[in-house]
């Protein structure tokens, strides 16, 4: 087994960079984690913080996003539109309740070759028997319906966590892609129950679900790719009475993926998952491993926390205080 792996700079198709001090802290860490392409909603300040980054511009679906606005956005180079169903995660209180009212917008997106990024969970509703453990599975009917109604619209099911989601995406056409996070490839329910730093939305599910995620990435399926959903929160927000949802993987992302792919015996599929597959789906040019990153078998000591610039806060990364066998050579 080789002790070095040359890879193109990776692409992370779902990442939260925040604003203010947290943004100033985490944005330069994207490259530290081996990534140089990421979708964002605002670019100017981010470009100043990490000038080598290629930002893909996205918008949030909201009632102002009419077909005319979609035409304008597409002409301005906006690539995608993100959708949160109402109330499913952090800051989603104003999210979408009824997808049908947005059909004219989706039609315009399809015509403009844009990408629809779905947070695929139904809001919890005890009367309908929906809770965080089956919220993703219950959403899949909506994904199937959207794909049937807009077969040419490129749709990404973000951060899939279940076997049902993997099977659903596999069964659909080439216009449906799927991101998988790093942490969902490691965690199951037992890891987040009582452990706020592993609590995120969607929550990690059963061992059989994690197996299905691992199997699909090991198979190298071209429509599955990395979207870390890395979501930093200050330590006090994670450890407070109602812990904020989100796992922070940005600074260790590609060493973490290499660690897992080696464990699964599929290092040959790493480049596809962290670069080629997603770029193809997003119709971005392929990037070569020349002038890319070099992973080396040098232990990476993951800090127990990072200071949030110009504050007293810290942010705790995934694998805090542990070590990984792979790091990125300077
Ligand atoms: N993933 C999370 O658990 N949280 C995200 C929001 C999200 O993508 O759901 C966040 O921004 O904190």
mmCIF file of C-alpha atoms and ligand atoms in Angstrom:
data_model
loop_
_atom_site.group_PDB
_atom_site.id
_atom_site.type_symbol
_atom_site.label_atom_id
_atom_site.label_comp_id
_atom_site.label_asym_id
_atom_site.label_seq_id
_atom_site.Cartn_x
_atom_site.Cartn_y
_atom_site.Cartn_z
ATOM 1 C CA UNK A 1 0.000 0.000 0.000
ATOM 2 C CA UNK A 2 1.400 3.350 -1.020
ATOM 3 C CA UNK A 3 2.091 5.912 1.689
ATOM 4 C CA UNK A 4 1.249 8.895 -0.458
ATOM 5 C CA UNK A 5 -1.842 9.722 -2.488
ATOM 6 C CA UNK A 6 -1.945 12.566 -4.979
ATOM 7 C CA UNK A 7 -5.404 14.004 -5.419
ATOM 8 C CA UNK A 8 -6.886 17.045 -7.098
ATOM 9 C CA UNK A 9 -8.029 19.729 -4.690
ATOM 10 C CA UNK A 10 -11.349 18.314 -3.489
ATOM 11 C CA UNK A 11 -14.851 19.761 -3.837
ATOM 12 C CA UNK A 12 -17.222 19.928 -0.881
ATOM 13 C CA UNK A 13 -20.732 20.393 -2.230
ATOM 14 C CA UNK A 14 -22.367 21.348 1.074
ATOM 15 C CA UNK A 15 -20.662 23.355 3.778
ATOM 16 C CA UNK A 16 -21.688 26.017 6.303
ATOM 17 C CA UNK A 17 -19.270 28.925 6.647
ATOM 18 C CA UNK A 18 -21.364 31.268 8.834
ATOM 19 C CA UNK A 19 -20.782 34.996 9.235
ATOM 20 C CA UNK A 20 -18.627 37.245 11.430
ATOM 21 C CA UNK A 21 -15.993 35.707 13.688
ATOM 22 C CA UNK A 22 -16.968 32.101 12.953
ATOM 23 C CA UNK A 23 -16.737 32.733 9.192
ATOM 24 C CA UNK A 24 -13.318 34.346 9.613
ATOM 25 C CA UNK A 25 -12.210 31.296 11.581
ATOM 26 C CA UNK A 26 -13.557 28.461 9.459
ATOM 27 C CA UNK A 27 -13.213 29.802 5.892
ATOM 28 C CA UNK A 28 -9.396 29.522 5.767
ATOM 29 C CA UNK A 29 -9.784 25.973 7.161
ATOM 30 C CA UNK A 30 -11.481 24.736 3.978
ATOM 31 C CA UNK A 31 -8.146 24.552 2.190
ATOM 32 C CA UNK A 32 -6.494 23.106 5.290
ATOM 33 C CA UNK A 33 -8.972 20.226 4.891
ATOM 34 C CA UNK A 34 -8.009 19.722 1.227
ATOM 35 C CA UNK A 35 -10.931 21.487 -0.492
ATOM 36 C CA UNK A 36 -10.958 24.349 -2.993
ATOM 37 C CA UNK A 37 -14.503 24.280 -4.397
ATOM 38 C CA UNK A 38 -17.649 24.891 -2.350
ATOM 39 C CA UNK A 39 -21.148 26.284 -2.837
ATOM 40 C CA UNK A 40 -21.939 29.484 -0.913
ATOM 41 C CA UNK A 41 -24.593 32.179 -0.747
ATOM 42 C CA UNK A 42 -22.261 35.174 -0.560
ATOM 43 C CA UNK A 43 -18.824 35.451 -2.065
ATOM 44 C CA UNK A 44 -17.080 38.765 -1.520
ATOM 45 C CA UNK A 45 -15.989 38.428 2.106
ATOM 46 C CA UNK A 46 -15.201 34.737 1.612
ATOM 47 C CA UNK A 47 -12.936 35.428 -1.339
ATOM 48 C CA UNK A 48 -10.918 37.809 0.830
ATOM 49 C CA UNK A 49 -10.591 35.148 3.536
ATOM 50 C CA UNK A 50 -9.597 32.319 1.182
ATOM 51 C CA UNK A 51 -8.509 33.689 -2.210
ATOM 52 C CA UNK A 52 -7.725 30.319 -3.829
ATOM 53 C CA UNK A 53 -11.250 29.039 -3.360
ATOM 54 C CA UNK A 54 -13.699 28.517 -6.196
ATOM 55 C CA UNK A 55 -17.141 29.385 -4.874
ATOM 56 C CA UNK A 56 -20.270 28.072 -6.544
ATOM 57 C CA UNK A 57 -23.063 30.561 -6.053
ATOM 58 C CA UNK A 58 -26.413 29.423 -4.652
ATOM 59 C CA UNK A 59 -29.646 30.947 -3.375
ATOM 60 C CA UNK A 60 -32.296 29.835 -0.893
ATOM 61 C CA UNK A 61 -35.747 29.026 -2.170
ATOM 62 C CA UNK A 62 -38.218 31.632 -0.947
ATOM 63 C CA UNK A 63 -41.401 33.240 -2.253
ATOM 64 C CA UNK A 64 -39.438 36.050 -3.949
ATOM 65 C CA UNK A 65 -37.656 33.576 -6.191
ATOM 66 C CA UNK A 66 -40.074 33.861 -9.101
ATOM 67 C CA UNK A 67 -39.333 32.406 -12.562
ATOM 68 C CA UNK A 68 -38.218 35.900 -13.664
ATOM 69 C CA UNK A 69 -35.760 36.037 -10.756
ATOM 70 C CA UNK A 70 -34.497 32.563 -11.668
ATOM 71 C CA UNK A 71 -33.808 33.739 -15.217
ATOM 72 C CA UNK A 72 -31.871 36.691 -13.821
ATOM 73 C CA UNK A 73 -29.990 34.532 -11.326
ATOM 74 C CA UNK A 74 -28.999 32.050 -14.019
ATOM 75 C CA UNK A 75 -27.768 34.883 -16.234
ATOM 76 C CA UNK A 76 -25.718 36.166 -13.274
ATOM 77 C CA UNK A 77 -24.014 32.770 -12.945
ATOM 78 C CA UNK A 78 -25.931 31.367 -9.958
ATOM 79 C CA UNK A 79 -25.681 27.576 -10.098
ATOM 80 C CA UNK A 80 -28.135 26.254 -7.555
ATOM 81 C CA UNK A 81 -31.051 26.802 -5.234
ATOM 82 C CA UNK A 82 -31.223 25.268 -1.771
ATOM 83 C CA UNK A 83 -34.412 24.122 -0.120
ATOM 84 C CA UNK A 84 -35.146 23.470 3.528
ATOM 85 C CA UNK A 85 -38.520 22.063 4.465
ATOM 86 C CA UNK A 86 -39.958 24.169 7.258
ATOM 87 C CA UNK A 87 -38.658 23.589 10.767
ATOM 88 C CA UNK A 88 -36.306 20.659 10.112
ATOM 89 C CA UNK A 89 -33.024 22.209 11.160
ATOM 90 C CA UNK A 90 -31.065 25.245 12.374
ATOM 91 C CA UNK A 91 -32.515 28.499 10.963
ATOM 92 C CA UNK A 92 -35.177 26.739 8.894
ATOM 93 C CA UNK A 93 -38.231 28.218 10.584
ATOM 94 C CA UNK A 94 -39.020 30.053 7.357
ATOM 95 C CA UNK A 95 -38.474 26.966 5.188
ATOM 96 C CA UNK A 96 -40.703 25.427 2.548
ATOM 97 C CA UNK A 97 -44.029 23.823 3.509
ATOM 98 C CA UNK A 98 -45.550 23.148 0.116
ATOM 99 C CA UNK A 99 -43.360 22.229 -2.843
ATOM 100 C CA UNK A 100 -46.191 22.539 -5.353
ATOM 101 C CA UNK A 101 -46.387 26.327 -5.024
ATOM 102 C CA UNK A 102 -42.810 26.455 -6.279
ATOM 103 C CA UNK A 103 -43.451 24.445 -9.461
ATOM 104 C CA UNK A 104 -43.138 27.508 -11.759
ATOM 105 C CA UNK A 105 -39.789 28.254 -10.102
ATOM 106 C CA UNK A 106 -38.615 24.652 -10.562
ATOM 107 C CA UNK A 107 -39.706 24.776 -14.199
ATOM 108 C CA UNK A 108 -37.603 27.914 -14.732
ATOM 109 C CA UNK A 109 -34.676 26.240 -12.985
ATOM 110 C CA UNK A 110 -35.014 23.201 -15.233
ATOM 111 C CA UNK A 111 -35.032 25.432 -18.305
ATOM 112 C CA UNK A 112 -31.936 27.263 -17.051
ATOM 113 C CA UNK A 113 -30.063 24.043 -16.200
ATOM 114 C CA UNK A 114 -29.797 24.938 -12.524
ATOM 115 C CA UNK A 115 -29.382 22.534 -9.605
ATOM 116 C CA UNK A 116 -31.985 22.062 -6.863
ATOM 117 C CA UNK A 117 -30.407 21.068 -3.540
ATOM 118 C CA UNK A 118 -32.823 19.416 -1.135
ATOM 119 C CA UNK A 119 -32.558 19.034 2.583
ATOM 120 C CA UNK A 120 -34.570 15.838 2.405
ATOM 121 C CA UNK A 121 -36.469 15.604 5.669
ATOM 122 C CA UNK A 122 -40.140 15.972 6.577
ATOM 123 C CA UNK A 123 -40.878 18.093 9.637
ATOM 124 C CA UNK A 124 -41.486 16.013 12.774
ATOM 125 C CA UNK A 125 -45.193 15.531 13.379
ATOM 126 C CA UNK A 126 -46.345 13.078 16.031
ATOM 127 C CA UNK A 127 -49.817 12.809 14.522
ATOM 128 C CA UNK A 128 -48.362 11.699 11.211
ATOM 129 C CA UNK A 129 -45.861 9.439 12.988
ATOM 130 C CA UNK A 130 -42.883 11.444 11.769
ATOM 131 C CA UNK A 131 -39.825 11.904 13.962
ATOM 132 C CA UNK A 132 -36.136 12.533 13.303
ATOM 133 C CA UNK A 133 -35.471 8.827 12.770
ATOM 134 C CA UNK A 134 -37.865 8.423 9.827
ATOM 135 C CA UNK A 135 -37.994 12.046 8.597
ATOM 136 C CA UNK A 136 -35.663 11.360 5.663
ATOM 137 C CA UNK A 137 -37.354 8.164 4.563
ATOM 138 C CA UNK A 138 -40.731 9.932 4.652
ATOM 139 C CA UNK A 139 -39.342 12.672 2.389
ATOM 140 C CA UNK A 140 -38.364 10.298 -0.408
ATOM 141 C CA UNK A 141 -41.842 10.321 -1.943
ATOM 142 C CA UNK A 142 -41.396 14.073 -2.522
ATOM 143 C CA UNK A 143 -38.027 13.480 -4.172
ATOM 144 C CA UNK A 144 -39.561 10.848 -6.476
ATOM 145 C CA UNK A 145 -42.423 13.154 -7.344
ATOM 146 C CA UNK A 146 -40.167 16.140 -8.084
ATOM 147 C CA UNK A 147 -37.983 13.996 -10.320
ATOM 148 C CA UNK A 148 -41.018 12.599 -12.147
ATOM 149 C CA UNK A 149 -42.462 16.098 -12.647
ATOM 150 C CA UNK A 150 -39.117 17.688 -13.635
ATOM 151 C CA UNK A 151 -37.066 14.882 -15.164
ATOM 152 C CA UNK A 152 -34.470 17.228 -16.628
ATOM 153 C CA UNK A 153 -34.019 19.289 -13.454
ATOM 154 C CA UNK A 154 -30.787 18.340 -11.715
ATOM 155 C CA UNK A 155 -31.682 17.554 -8.113
ATOM 156 C CA UNK A 156 -29.279 16.765 -5.279
ATOM 157 C CA UNK A 157 -30.551 14.953 -2.222
ATOM 158 C CA UNK A 158 -28.244 16.428 0.396
ATOM 159 C CA UNK A 159 -26.631 14.521 3.276
ATOM 160 C CA UNK A 160 -28.335 11.157 2.791
ATOM 161 C CA UNK A 161 -28.328 9.078 5.955
ATOM 162 C CA UNK A 162 -30.440 6.020 5.179
ATOM 163 C CA UNK A 163 -30.385 2.837 3.145
ATOM 164 C CA UNK A 164 -33.804 3.876 1.826
ATOM 165 C CA UNK A 165 -32.382 7.156 0.488
ATOM 166 C CA UNK A 166 -29.433 5.427 -1.160
ATOM 167 C CA UNK A 167 -31.745 2.934 -2.851
ATOM 168 C CA UNK A 168 -34.145 5.655 -3.915
ATOM 169 C CA UNK A 169 -31.416 7.780 -5.525
ATOM 170 C CA UNK A 170 -29.928 4.730 -7.254
ATOM 171 C CA UNK A 171 -33.334 3.914 -8.726
ATOM 172 C CA UNK A 172 -33.819 7.408 -10.191
ATOM 173 C CA UNK A 173 -32.401 8.904 -13.379
ATOM 174 C CA UNK A 174 -29.054 10.552 -14.057
ATOM 175 C CA UNK A 175 -30.364 13.986 -13.124
ATOM 176 C CA UNK A 176 -30.600 12.949 -9.458
ATOM 177 C CA UNK A 177 -27.415 13.081 -7.396
ATOM 178 C CA UNK A 178 -26.759 12.652 -3.702
ATOM 179 C CA UNK A 179 -24.274 14.059 -1.224
ATOM 180 C CA UNK A 180 -22.984 12.109 1.739
ATOM 181 C CA UNK A 181 -21.202 13.698 4.683
ATOM 182 C CA UNK A 182 -18.016 12.439 6.282
ATOM 183 C CA UNK A 183 -19.589 12.118 9.722
ATOM 184 C CA UNK A 184 -22.560 10.029 8.559
ATOM 185 C CA UNK A 185 -20.066 7.499 7.225
ATOM 186 C CA UNK A 186 -18.785 7.102 10.814
ATOM 187 C CA UNK A 187 -21.735 7.637 13.180
ATOM 188 C CA UNK A 188 -24.890 5.789 14.184
ATOM 189 C CA UNK A 189 -27.667 6.632 16.671
ATOM 190 C CA UNK A 190 -25.617 5.417 19.637
ATOM 191 C CA UNK A 191 -22.915 7.968 18.878
ATOM 192 C CA UNK A 192 -25.127 11.042 19.152
ATOM 193 C CA UNK A 193 -27.610 9.966 21.835
ATOM 194 C CA UNK A 194 -26.118 11.786 24.838
ATOM 195 C CA UNK A 195 -23.179 13.175 22.829
ATOM 196 C CA UNK A 196 -24.063 16.701 21.651
ATOM 197 C CA UNK A 197 -20.962 17.085 19.466
ATOM 198 C CA UNK A 198 -22.259 14.267 17.257
ATOM 199 C CA UNK A 199 -25.773 15.653 17.082
ATOM 200 C CA UNK A 200 -26.631 16.992 13.643
ATOM 201 C CA UNK A 201 -29.562 17.101 11.221
ATOM 202 C CA UNK A 202 -30.308 14.736 9.727
ATOM 203 C CA UNK A 203 -29.315 12.577 12.682
ATOM 204 C CA UNK A 204 -27.140 9.545 12.026
ATOM 205 C CA UNK A 205 -29.323 6.438 11.758
ATOM 206 C CA UNK A 206 -28.983 2.668 12.230
ATOM 207 C CA UNK A 207 -25.877 0.556 11.614
ATOM 208 C CA UNK A 208 -27.603 -0.918 8.537
ATOM 209 C CA UNK A 209 -28.031 2.612 7.176
ATOM 210 C CA UNK A 210 -24.389 3.474 7.761
ATOM 211 C CA UNK A 211 -23.473 0.205 6.019
ATOM 212 C CA UNK A 212 -25.525 1.261 2.985
ATOM 213 C CA UNK A 213 -23.716 4.630 2.866
ATOM 214 C CA UNK A 214 -20.371 2.879 3.123
ATOM 215 C CA UNK A 215 -21.326 0.388 0.431
ATOM 216 C CA UNK A 216 -22.390 3.038 -2.048
ATOM 217 C CA UNK A 217 -19.210 5.083 -1.617
ATOM 218 C CA UNK A 218 -17.101 1.914 -1.849
ATOM 219 C CA UNK A 219 -18.840 1.023 -5.096
ATOM 220 C CA UNK A 220 -17.769 4.332 -6.671
ATOM 221 C CA UNK A 221 -21.313 5.067 -7.886
ATOM 222 C CA UNK A 222 -20.929 8.253 -9.984
ATOM 223 C CA UNK A 223 -24.006 10.069 -8.649
ATOM 224 C CA UNK A 224 -22.864 9.994 -4.994
ATOM 225 C CA UNK A 225 -20.341 12.583 -3.845
ATOM 226 C CA UNK A 226 -18.962 14.516 -0.903
ATOM 227 C CA UNK A 227 -21.014 17.254 0.742
ATOM 228 C CA UNK A 228 -19.698 17.513 4.283
ATOM 229 C CA UNK A 229 -22.507 19.644 5.739
ATOM 230 C CA UNK A 230 -19.772 20.723 8.126
ATOM 231 C CA UNK A 231 -21.672 23.020 10.480
ATOM 232 C CA UNK A 232 -19.616 24.805 13.146
ATOM 233 C CA UNK A 233 -21.273 26.023 16.324
ATOM 234 C CA UNK A 234 -19.560 27.568 19.351
ATOM 235 C CA UNK A 235 -18.896 24.967 22.038
ATOM 236 C CA UNK A 236 -21.415 26.584 24.413
ATOM 237 C CA UNK A 237 -24.187 26.234 21.788
ATOM 238 C CA UNK A 238 -23.374 22.518 21.411
ATOM 239 C CA UNK A 239 -23.216 21.955 25.142
ATOM 240 C CA UNK A 240 -26.163 24.135 26.156
ATOM 241 C CA UNK A 241 -29.568 22.946 27.252
ATOM 242 C CA UNK A 242 -30.808 22.380 23.710
ATOM 243 C CA UNK A 243 -27.685 21.469 21.735
ATOM 244 C CA UNK A 244 -27.357 23.056 18.289
ATOM 245 C CA UNK A 245 -27.310 20.563 15.409
ATOM 246 C CA UNK A 246 -24.116 20.316 13.394
ATOM 247 C CA UNK A 247 -20.820 18.439 13.163
ATOM 248 C CA UNK A 248 -17.667 20.359 12.214
ATOM 249 C CA UNK A 249 -15.339 18.463 9.848
ATOM 250 C CA UNK A 250 -13.938 21.228 7.600
ATOM 251 C CA UNK A 251 -10.298 21.350 8.803
ATOM 252 C CA UNK A 252 -9.783 17.556 8.666
ATOM 253 C CA UNK A 253 -12.109 16.655 5.820
ATOM 254 C CA UNK A 254 -9.959 14.907 3.231
ATOM 255 C CA UNK A 255 -7.604 13.163 5.718
ATOM 256 C CA UNK A 256 -10.780 11.911 7.406
ATOM 257 C CA UNK A 257 -12.166 10.601 4.123
ATOM 258 C CA UNK A 258 -8.843 8.909 3.295
ATOM 259 C CA UNK A 259 -8.882 7.254 6.724
ATOM 260 C CA UNK A 260 -12.331 5.822 6.092
ATOM 261 C CA UNK A 261 -11.742 4.794 2.482
ATOM 262 C CA UNK A 262 -8.573 2.980 3.535
ATOM 263 C CA UNK A 263 -10.492 1.175 6.279
ATOM 264 C CA UNK A 264 -13.156 0.183 3.728
ATOM 265 C CA UNK A 265 -10.469 -0.961 1.260
ATOM 266 C CA UNK A 266 -11.617 1.464 -1.424
ATOM 267 C CA UNK A 267 -8.903 4.136 -1.608
ATOM 268 C CA UNK A 268 -9.167 3.795 -5.393
ATOM 269 C CA UNK A 269 -12.642 5.383 -5.136
ATOM 270 C CA UNK A 270 -11.513 8.371 -3.046
ATOM 271 C CA UNK A 271 -10.826 10.734 -5.933
ATOM 272 C CA UNK A 272 -14.197 10.012 -7.513
ATOM 273 C CA UNK A 273 -16.053 10.667 -4.276
ATOM 274 C CA UNK A 274 -14.229 13.849 -3.218
ATOM 275 C CA UNK A 275 -13.737 15.381 -6.647
ATOM 276 C CA UNK A 276 -14.734 13.833 -9.967
ATOM 277 C CA UNK A 277 -18.293 12.630 -9.302
ATOM 278 C CA UNK A 278 -19.618 15.860 -7.858
ATOM 279 C CA UNK A 279 -17.857 18.039 -10.404
ATOM 280 C CA UNK A 280 -19.374 15.988 -13.204
ATOM 281 C CA UNK A 281 -22.839 16.262 -11.737
ATOM 282 C CA UNK A 282 -22.428 20.033 -11.297
ATOM 283 C CA UNK A 283 -20.934 20.244 -14.810
ATOM 284 C CA UNK A 284 -17.711 21.805 -13.539
ATOM 285 C CA UNK A 285 -14.409 21.189 -15.313
ATOM 286 C CA UNK A 286 -12.441 18.209 -14.037
ATOM 287 C CA UNK A 287 -9.392 19.180 -12.012
ATOM 288 C CA UNK A 288 -6.177 17.185 -12.136
ATOM 289 C CA UNK A 289 -4.022 15.953 -9.284
ATOM 290 C CA UNK A 290 -1.137 17.961 -10.719
ATOM 291 C CA UNK A 291 -0.876 20.991 -8.438
ATOM 292 C CA UNK A 292 -3.396 19.262 -6.193
ATOM 293 C CA UNK A 293 -2.899 17.872 -2.690
ATOM 294 C CA UNK A 294 -0.672 15.100 -1.445
ATOM 295 C CA UNK A 295 -1.953 12.885 1.339
ATOM 296 C CA UNK A 296 0.836 11.326 3.357
ATOM 297 C CA UNK A 297 0.928 8.691 6.077
ATOM 298 C CA UNK A 298 1.874 11.194 8.781
ATOM 299 C CA UNK A 299 -0.287 11.235 11.873
ATOM 300 C CA UNK A 300 -2.707 14.141 12.076
ATOM 301 C CA UNK A 301 -3.466 15.142 15.661
ATOM 302 C CA UNK A 302 -6.948 16.596 15.656
ATOM 303 C CA UNK A 303 -7.112 19.517 18.138
ATOM 304 C CA UNK A 304 -9.574 19.232 21.018
ATOM 305 C CA UNK A 305 -10.957 22.633 19.914
ATOM 306 C CA UNK A 306 -10.141 25.642 17.744
ATOM 307 C CA UNK A 307 -10.381 29.216 19.050
ATOM 308 C CA UNK A 308 -12.961 31.335 17.294
ATOM 309 C CA UNK A 309 -11.069 34.445 16.173
ATOM 310 C CA UNK A 310 -11.367 37.556 18.331
ATOM 311 C CA UNK A 311 -13.808 35.886 20.771
ATOM 312 C CA UNK A 312 -13.621 33.715 23.876
ATOM 313 C CA UNK A 313 -15.471 30.952 22.018
ATOM 314 C CA UNK A 314 -14.092 27.687 20.761
ATOM 315 C CA UNK A 315 -15.403 25.270 18.141
ATOM 316 C CA UNK A 316 -14.969 21.546 18.653
ATOM 317 C CA UNK A 317 -14.151 19.477 15.546
ATOM 318 C CA UNK A 318 -15.236 15.951 14.762
ATOM 319 C CA UNK A 319 -12.639 13.473 16.124
ATOM 320 C CA UNK A 320 -11.493 16.109 18.661
ATOM 321 C CA UNK A 321 -8.368 14.981 20.486
ATOM 322 C CA UNK A 322 -7.995 11.865 18.305
ATOM 323 C CA UNK A 323 -5.475 11.179 15.597
ATOM 324 C CA UNK A 324 -5.854 10.230 11.949
ATOM 325 C CA UNK A 325 -3.282 8.212 9.999
ATOM 326 C CA UNK A 326 -3.372 10.543 6.981
ATOM 327 C CA UNK A 327 -2.487 14.209 6.726
ATOM 328 C CA UNK A 328 -1.985 16.659 3.885
ATOM 329 C CA UNK A 329 1.660 17.414 3.077
ATOM 330 C CA UNK A 330 2.558 21.113 3.227
HETATM 331 N N1 LIG B 1 -26.355 20.012 9.637
HETATM 332 C C1 LIG B 1 -26.759 20.509 10.769
HETATM 333 O O1 LIG B 1 -26.985 19.757 11.720
HETATM 334 N N2 LIG B 1 -26.914 21.828 10.916
HETATM 335 C C2 LIG B 1 -26.743 22.819 9.901
HETATM 336 C C3 LIG B 1 -27.976 23.050 9.114
HETATM 337 C C4 LIG B 1 -28.296 21.933 8.186
HETATM 338 O O2 LIG B 1 -27.694 21.802 7.133
HETATM 339 O O3 LIG B 1 -29.175 21.162 8.502
HETATM 340 C C5 LIG B 1 -26.301 24.132 10.502
HETATM 341 O O4 LIG B 1 -26.208 25.091 9.752
HETATM 342 O O5 LIG B 1 -26.015 24.186 11.695
#
